[in-house]
mmCIF file of C-alpha atoms in Angstrom:
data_model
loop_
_atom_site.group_PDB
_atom_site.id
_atom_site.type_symbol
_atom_site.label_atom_id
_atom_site.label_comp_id
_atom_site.label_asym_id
_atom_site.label_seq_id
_atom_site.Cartn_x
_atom_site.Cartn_y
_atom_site.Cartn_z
ATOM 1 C CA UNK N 1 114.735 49.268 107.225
ATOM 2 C CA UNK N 2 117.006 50.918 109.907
ATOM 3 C CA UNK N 3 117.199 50.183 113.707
ATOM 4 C CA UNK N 4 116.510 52.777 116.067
ATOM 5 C CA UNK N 5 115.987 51.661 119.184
ATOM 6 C CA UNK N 6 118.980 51.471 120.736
ATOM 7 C CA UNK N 7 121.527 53.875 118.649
ATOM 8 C CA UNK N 8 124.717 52.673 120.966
ATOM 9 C CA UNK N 9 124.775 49.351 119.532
ATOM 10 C CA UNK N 10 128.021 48.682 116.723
ATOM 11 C CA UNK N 11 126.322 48.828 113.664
ATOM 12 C CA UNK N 12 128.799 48.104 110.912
ATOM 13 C CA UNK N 13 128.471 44.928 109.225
ATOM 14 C CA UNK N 14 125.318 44.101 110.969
ATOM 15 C CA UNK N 15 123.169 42.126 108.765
ATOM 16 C CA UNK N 16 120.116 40.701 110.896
ATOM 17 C CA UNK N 17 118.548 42.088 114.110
ATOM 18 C CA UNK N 18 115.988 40.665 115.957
ATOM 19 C CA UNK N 19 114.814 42.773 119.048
ATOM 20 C CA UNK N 20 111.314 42.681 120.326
ATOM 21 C CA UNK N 21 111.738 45.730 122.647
ATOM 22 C CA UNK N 22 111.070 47.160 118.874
ATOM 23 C CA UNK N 23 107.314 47.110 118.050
ATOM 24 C CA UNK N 24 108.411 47.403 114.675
ATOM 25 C CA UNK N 25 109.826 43.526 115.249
ATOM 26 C CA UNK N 26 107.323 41.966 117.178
ATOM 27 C CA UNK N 27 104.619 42.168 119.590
ATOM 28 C CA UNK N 28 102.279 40.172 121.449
ATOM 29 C CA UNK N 29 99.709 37.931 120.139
ATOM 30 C CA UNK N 30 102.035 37.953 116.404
ATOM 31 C CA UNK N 31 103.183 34.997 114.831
ATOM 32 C CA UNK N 32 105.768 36.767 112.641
ATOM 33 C CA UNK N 33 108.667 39.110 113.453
ATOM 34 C CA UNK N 34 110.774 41.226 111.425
ATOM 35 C CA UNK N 35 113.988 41.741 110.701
ATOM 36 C CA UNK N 36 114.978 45.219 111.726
ATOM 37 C CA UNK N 37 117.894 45.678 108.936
ATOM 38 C CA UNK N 38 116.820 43.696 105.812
ATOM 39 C CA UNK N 39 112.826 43.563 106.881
ATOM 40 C CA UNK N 40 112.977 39.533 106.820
ATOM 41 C CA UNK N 41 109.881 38.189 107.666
ATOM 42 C CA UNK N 42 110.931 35.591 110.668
ATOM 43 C CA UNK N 43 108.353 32.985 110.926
ATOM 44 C CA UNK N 44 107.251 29.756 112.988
ATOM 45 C CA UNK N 45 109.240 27.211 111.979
ATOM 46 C CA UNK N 46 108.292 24.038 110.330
ATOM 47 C CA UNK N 47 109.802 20.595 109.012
ATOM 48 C CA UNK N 48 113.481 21.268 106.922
ATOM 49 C CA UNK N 49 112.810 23.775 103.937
ATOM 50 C CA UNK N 50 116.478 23.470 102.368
ATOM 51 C CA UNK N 51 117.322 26.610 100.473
ATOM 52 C CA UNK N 52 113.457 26.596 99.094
ATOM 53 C CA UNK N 53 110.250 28.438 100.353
ATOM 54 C CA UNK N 54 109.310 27.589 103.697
ATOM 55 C CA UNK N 55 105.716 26.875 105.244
ATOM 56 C CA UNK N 56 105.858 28.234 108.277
ATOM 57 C CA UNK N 57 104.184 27.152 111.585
ATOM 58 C CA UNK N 58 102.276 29.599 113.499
ATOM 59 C CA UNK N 59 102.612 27.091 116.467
ATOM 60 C CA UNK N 60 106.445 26.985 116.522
ATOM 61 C CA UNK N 61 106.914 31.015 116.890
ATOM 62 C CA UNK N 62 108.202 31.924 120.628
ATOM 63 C CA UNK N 63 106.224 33.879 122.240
ATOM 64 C CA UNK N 64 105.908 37.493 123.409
ATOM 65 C CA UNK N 65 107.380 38.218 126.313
ATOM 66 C CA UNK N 66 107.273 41.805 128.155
ATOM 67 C CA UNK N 67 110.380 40.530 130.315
ATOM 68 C CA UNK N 68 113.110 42.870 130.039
ATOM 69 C CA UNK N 69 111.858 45.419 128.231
ATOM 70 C CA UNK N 70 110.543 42.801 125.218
ATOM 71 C CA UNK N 71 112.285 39.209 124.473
ATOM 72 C CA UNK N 72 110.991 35.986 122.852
ATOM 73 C CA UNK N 73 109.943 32.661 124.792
ATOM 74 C CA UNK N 74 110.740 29.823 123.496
ATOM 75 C CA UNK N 75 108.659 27.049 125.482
ATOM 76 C CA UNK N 76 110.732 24.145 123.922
ATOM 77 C CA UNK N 77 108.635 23.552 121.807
ATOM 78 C CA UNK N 78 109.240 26.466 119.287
ATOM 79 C CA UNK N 79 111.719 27.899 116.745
ATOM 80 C CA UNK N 80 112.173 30.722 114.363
ATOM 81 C CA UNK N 81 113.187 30.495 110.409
ATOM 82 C CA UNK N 82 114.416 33.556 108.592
ATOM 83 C CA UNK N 83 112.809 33.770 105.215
ATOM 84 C CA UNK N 84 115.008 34.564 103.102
ATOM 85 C CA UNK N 85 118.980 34.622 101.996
ATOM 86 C CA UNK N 86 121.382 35.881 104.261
ATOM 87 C CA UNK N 87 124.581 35.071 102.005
ATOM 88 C CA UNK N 88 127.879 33.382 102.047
ATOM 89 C CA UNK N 89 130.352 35.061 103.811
ATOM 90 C CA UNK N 90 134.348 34.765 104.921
ATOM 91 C CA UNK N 91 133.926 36.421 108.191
ATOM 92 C CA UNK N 92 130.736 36.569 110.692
ATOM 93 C CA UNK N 93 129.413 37.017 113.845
ATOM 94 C CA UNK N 94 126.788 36.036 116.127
ATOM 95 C CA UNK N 95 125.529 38.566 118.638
ATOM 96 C CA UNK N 96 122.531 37.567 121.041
ATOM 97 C CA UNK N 97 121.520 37.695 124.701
ATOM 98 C CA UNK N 98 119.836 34.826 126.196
ATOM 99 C CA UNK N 99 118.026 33.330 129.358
ATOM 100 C CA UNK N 100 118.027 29.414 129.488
ATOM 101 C CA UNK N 101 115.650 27.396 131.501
ATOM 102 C CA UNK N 102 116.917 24.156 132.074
ATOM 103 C CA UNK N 103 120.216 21.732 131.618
ATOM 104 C CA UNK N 104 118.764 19.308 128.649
ATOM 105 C CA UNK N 105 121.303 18.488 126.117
ATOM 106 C CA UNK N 106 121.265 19.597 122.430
ATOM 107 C CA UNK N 107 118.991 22.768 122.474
ATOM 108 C CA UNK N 108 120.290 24.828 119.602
ATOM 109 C CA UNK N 109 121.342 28.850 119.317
ATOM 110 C CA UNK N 110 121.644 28.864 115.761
ATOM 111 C CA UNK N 111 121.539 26.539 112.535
ATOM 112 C CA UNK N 112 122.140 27.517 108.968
ATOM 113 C CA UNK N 113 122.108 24.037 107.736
ATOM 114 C CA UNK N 114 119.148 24.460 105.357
ATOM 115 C CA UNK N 115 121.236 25.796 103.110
ATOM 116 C CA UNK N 116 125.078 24.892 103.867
ATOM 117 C CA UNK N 117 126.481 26.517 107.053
ATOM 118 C CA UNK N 118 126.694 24.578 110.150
ATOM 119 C CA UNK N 119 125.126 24.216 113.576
ATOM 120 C CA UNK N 120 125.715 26.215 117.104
ATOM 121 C CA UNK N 121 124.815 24.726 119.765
ATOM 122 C CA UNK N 122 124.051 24.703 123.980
ATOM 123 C CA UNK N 123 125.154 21.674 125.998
ATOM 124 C CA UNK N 124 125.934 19.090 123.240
ATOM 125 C CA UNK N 125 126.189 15.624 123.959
ATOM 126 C CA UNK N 126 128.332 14.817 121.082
ATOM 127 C CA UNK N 127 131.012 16.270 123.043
ATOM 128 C CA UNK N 128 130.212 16.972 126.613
ATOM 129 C CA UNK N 129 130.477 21.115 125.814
ATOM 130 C CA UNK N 130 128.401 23.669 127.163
ATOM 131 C CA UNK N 131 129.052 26.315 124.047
ATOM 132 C CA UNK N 132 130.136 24.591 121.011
ATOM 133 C CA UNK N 133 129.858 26.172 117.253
ATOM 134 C CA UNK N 134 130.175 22.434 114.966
ATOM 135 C CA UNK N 135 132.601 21.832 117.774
ATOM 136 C CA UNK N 136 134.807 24.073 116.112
ATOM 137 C CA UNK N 137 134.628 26.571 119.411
ATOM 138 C CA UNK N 138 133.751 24.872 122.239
ATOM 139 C CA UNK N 139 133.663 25.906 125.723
ATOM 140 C CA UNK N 140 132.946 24.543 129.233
ATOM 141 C CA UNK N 141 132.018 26.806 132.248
ATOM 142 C CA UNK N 142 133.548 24.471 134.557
ATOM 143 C CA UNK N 143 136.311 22.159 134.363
ATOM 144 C CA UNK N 144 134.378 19.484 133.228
ATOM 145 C CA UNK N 145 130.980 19.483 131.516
ATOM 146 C CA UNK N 146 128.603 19.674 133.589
ATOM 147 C CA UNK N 147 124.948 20.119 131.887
ATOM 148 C CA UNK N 148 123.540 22.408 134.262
ATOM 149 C CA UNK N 149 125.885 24.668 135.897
ATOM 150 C CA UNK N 150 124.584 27.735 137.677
ATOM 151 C CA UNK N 151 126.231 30.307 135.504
ATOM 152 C CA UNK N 152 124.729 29.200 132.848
ATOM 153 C CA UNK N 153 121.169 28.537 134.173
ATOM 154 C CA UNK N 154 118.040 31.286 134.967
ATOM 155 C CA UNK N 155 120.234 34.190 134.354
ATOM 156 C CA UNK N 156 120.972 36.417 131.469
ATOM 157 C CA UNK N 157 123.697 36.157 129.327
ATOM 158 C CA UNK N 158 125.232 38.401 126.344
ATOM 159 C CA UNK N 159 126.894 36.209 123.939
ATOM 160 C CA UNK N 160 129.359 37.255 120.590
ATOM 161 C CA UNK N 161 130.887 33.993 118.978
ATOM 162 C CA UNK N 162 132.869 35.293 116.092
ATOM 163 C CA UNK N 163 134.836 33.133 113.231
ATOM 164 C CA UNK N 164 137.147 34.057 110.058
ATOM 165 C CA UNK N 165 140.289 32.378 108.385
ATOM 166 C CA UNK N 166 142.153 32.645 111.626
ATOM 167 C CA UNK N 167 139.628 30.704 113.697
ATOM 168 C CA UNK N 168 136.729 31.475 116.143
ATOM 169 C CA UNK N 169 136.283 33.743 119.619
ATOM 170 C CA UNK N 170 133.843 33.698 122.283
ATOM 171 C CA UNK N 171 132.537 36.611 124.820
ATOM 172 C CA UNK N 172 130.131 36.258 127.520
ATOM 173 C CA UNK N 173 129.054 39.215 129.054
ATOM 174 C CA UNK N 174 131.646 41.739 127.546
ATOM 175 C CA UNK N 175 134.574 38.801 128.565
ATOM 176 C CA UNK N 176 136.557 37.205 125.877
ATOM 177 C CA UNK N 177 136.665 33.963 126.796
ATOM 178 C CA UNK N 178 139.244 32.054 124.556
ATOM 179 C CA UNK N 179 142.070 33.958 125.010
ATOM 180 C CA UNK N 180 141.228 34.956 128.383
ATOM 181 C CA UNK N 181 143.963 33.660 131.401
ATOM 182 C CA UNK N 182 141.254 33.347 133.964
ATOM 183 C CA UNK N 183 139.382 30.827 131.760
ATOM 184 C CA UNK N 184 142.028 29.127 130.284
ATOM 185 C CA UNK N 185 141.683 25.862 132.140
ATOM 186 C CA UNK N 186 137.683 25.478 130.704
ATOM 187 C CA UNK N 187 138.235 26.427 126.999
ATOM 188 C CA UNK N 188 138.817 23.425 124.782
ATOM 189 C CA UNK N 189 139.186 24.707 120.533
ATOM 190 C CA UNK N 190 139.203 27.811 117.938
ATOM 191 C CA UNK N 191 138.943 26.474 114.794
ATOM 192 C CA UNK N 192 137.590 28.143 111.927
ATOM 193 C CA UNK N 193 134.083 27.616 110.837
ATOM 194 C CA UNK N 194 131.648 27.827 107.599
ATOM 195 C CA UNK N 195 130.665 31.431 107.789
ATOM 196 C CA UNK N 196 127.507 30.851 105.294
ATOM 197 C CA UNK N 197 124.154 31.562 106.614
ATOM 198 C CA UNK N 198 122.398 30.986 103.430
ATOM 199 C CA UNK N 199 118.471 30.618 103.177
ATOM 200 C CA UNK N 200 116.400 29.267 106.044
ATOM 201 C CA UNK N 201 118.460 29.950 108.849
ATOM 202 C CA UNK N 202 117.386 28.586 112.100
ATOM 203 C CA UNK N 203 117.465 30.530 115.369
ATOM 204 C CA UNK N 204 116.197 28.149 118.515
ATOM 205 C CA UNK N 205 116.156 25.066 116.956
ATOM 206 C CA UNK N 206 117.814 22.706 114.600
ATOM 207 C CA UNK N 207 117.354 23.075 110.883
ATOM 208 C CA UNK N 208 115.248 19.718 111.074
ATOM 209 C CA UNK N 209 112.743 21.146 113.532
ATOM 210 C CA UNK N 210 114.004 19.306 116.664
ATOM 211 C CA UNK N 211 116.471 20.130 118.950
ATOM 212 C CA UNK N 212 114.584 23.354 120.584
ATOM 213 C CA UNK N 213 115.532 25.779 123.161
ATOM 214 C CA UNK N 214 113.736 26.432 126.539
ATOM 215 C CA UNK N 215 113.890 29.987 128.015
ATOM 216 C CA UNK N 216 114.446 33.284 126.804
ATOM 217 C CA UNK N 217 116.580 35.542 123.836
ATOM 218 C CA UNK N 218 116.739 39.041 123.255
ATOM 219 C CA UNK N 219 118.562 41.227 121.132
ATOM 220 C CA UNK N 220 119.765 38.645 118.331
ATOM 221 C CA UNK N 221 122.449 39.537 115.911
ATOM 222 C CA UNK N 222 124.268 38.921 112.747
ATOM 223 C CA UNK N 223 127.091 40.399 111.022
ATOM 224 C CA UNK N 224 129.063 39.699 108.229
ATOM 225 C CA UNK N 225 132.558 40.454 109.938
ATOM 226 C CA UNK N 226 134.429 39.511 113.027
ATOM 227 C CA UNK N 227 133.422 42.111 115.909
ATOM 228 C CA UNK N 228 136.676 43.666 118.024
ATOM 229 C CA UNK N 229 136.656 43.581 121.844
ATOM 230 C CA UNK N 230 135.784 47.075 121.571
ATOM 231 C CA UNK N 231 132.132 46.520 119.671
ATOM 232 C CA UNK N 232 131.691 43.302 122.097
ATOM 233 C CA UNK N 233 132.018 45.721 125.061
ATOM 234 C CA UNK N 234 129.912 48.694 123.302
ATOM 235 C CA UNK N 235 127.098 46.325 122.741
ATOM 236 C CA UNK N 236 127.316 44.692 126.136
ATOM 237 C CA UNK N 237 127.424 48.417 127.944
ATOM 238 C CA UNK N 238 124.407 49.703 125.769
ATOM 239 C CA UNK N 239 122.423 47.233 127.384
ATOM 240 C CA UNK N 240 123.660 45.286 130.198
ATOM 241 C CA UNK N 241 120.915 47.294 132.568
ATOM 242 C CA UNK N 242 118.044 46.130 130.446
ATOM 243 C CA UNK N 243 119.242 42.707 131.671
ATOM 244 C CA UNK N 244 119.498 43.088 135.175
ATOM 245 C CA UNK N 245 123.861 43.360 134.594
#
């Protein structure tokens, strides 16, 4: 299955794409989306499959939302698994843009823990971080944590976290923030991560079925390689009007 709504976007090494300004993803009233590159059913999901066959939860699937030309709502309440494999790898990125509602601790991006990656995470407690990939890469807006800072709340954001053998990077909106000057003072590590995604990758929630997110995503992404500055900027250009940037 190929992706044609938005031809702009960096396509190389993207592996998952979730975008429900596609009708071909997801629509209103449905209680499953699909991937637009592999055609991964996405489901509701439901209690901590492993790497095994999940039983999804038609309760726990966000929500339709016609905001923006077509993004998911996740009521905290809800999260999505992806049924299916989607590998080990050495090098990988997230890509996803993303509206949150509130300041509550631990609500989760990501979480491929079903089947042996790790966790990414918004405003974890563990370690006082507003951004933090298995506190690997962690990041604060301000210069100290602070749970519910405005650039962070009831706005849209673009987000790329990317990790290989030579550690992790963060962009928000275009920006690399880790190596950045200007935000210097805020970012705390770059370690390298466990690139595997596996089976039963979360996206909203922890792989346990706890831990869910409150607001808005769009537009979520997965490749098996390290984007440049260059495809972090493409992407962000291609659609920074749909989000009101």
């Amino acid at each position: 299955m190929s992706y044609h709504n938005n031809p702009r976007i960096a396509t190389d090494g993207l592996i998952f794409l979730l975008d429900p300004a596609s009708p071909k993803c997801f629509g209103s009233g449905e209680t499953t989306a699909t991937d637009l590159v592999g055609g991964k059913t996405c489901s509701g999901a439901n209690g901590s499959p492993g790497s095994g066959t999940p039983t999804p939860d038609t309760a726990r699937m966000p929500a339709y939302n016609s905001t923006n030309g077509g993004s998911f709502y996740f009521a905290a309440n809800d999260g999505i698994n992806v049924e299916g494999d989607l590998g080990s790898h050495s090098a990988v990125s997230y890509s996803l843009w993303f509206k949150a509602l509130d300041g509550a601790g631990n609500r989760y991006f990501f979480d491929a823990r079903n089947d042996g990656g790790t966790w990414f995470i918004r405003n974890y407690t563990g370690s006082n971080t507003n951004i933090t990939w298995a506190d690997n890469l962690r990041y604060n807006f301000d210069a100290t944590f602070n749970a519910s800072t405005s650039a962070f709340l009831n706005t849209w954001m673009y987000m790329v976290a990317t990790s290989n053998s030579s550690g992790t990077l963060l962009y928000l909106n275009g920006t690399e923030i880790t190596q950045s000057t200007e935000f210097r003072n805020v970012y705390v590590e770059n370690t390298s991560i466990d690139e595997d995604l596996g089976a039963n990758l979360r996206i909203g929630c922890r792989y346990t079925t706890s831990g869910f997110w409150y607001g808005y995503m769009a537009h979520i992404g997965i490749y098996n390689k390290t984007l440049s500055a260059g495809e972090v900027s493409q992407n962000y250009d291609s659609m920074k009007s749909r989000f009101g940037l």
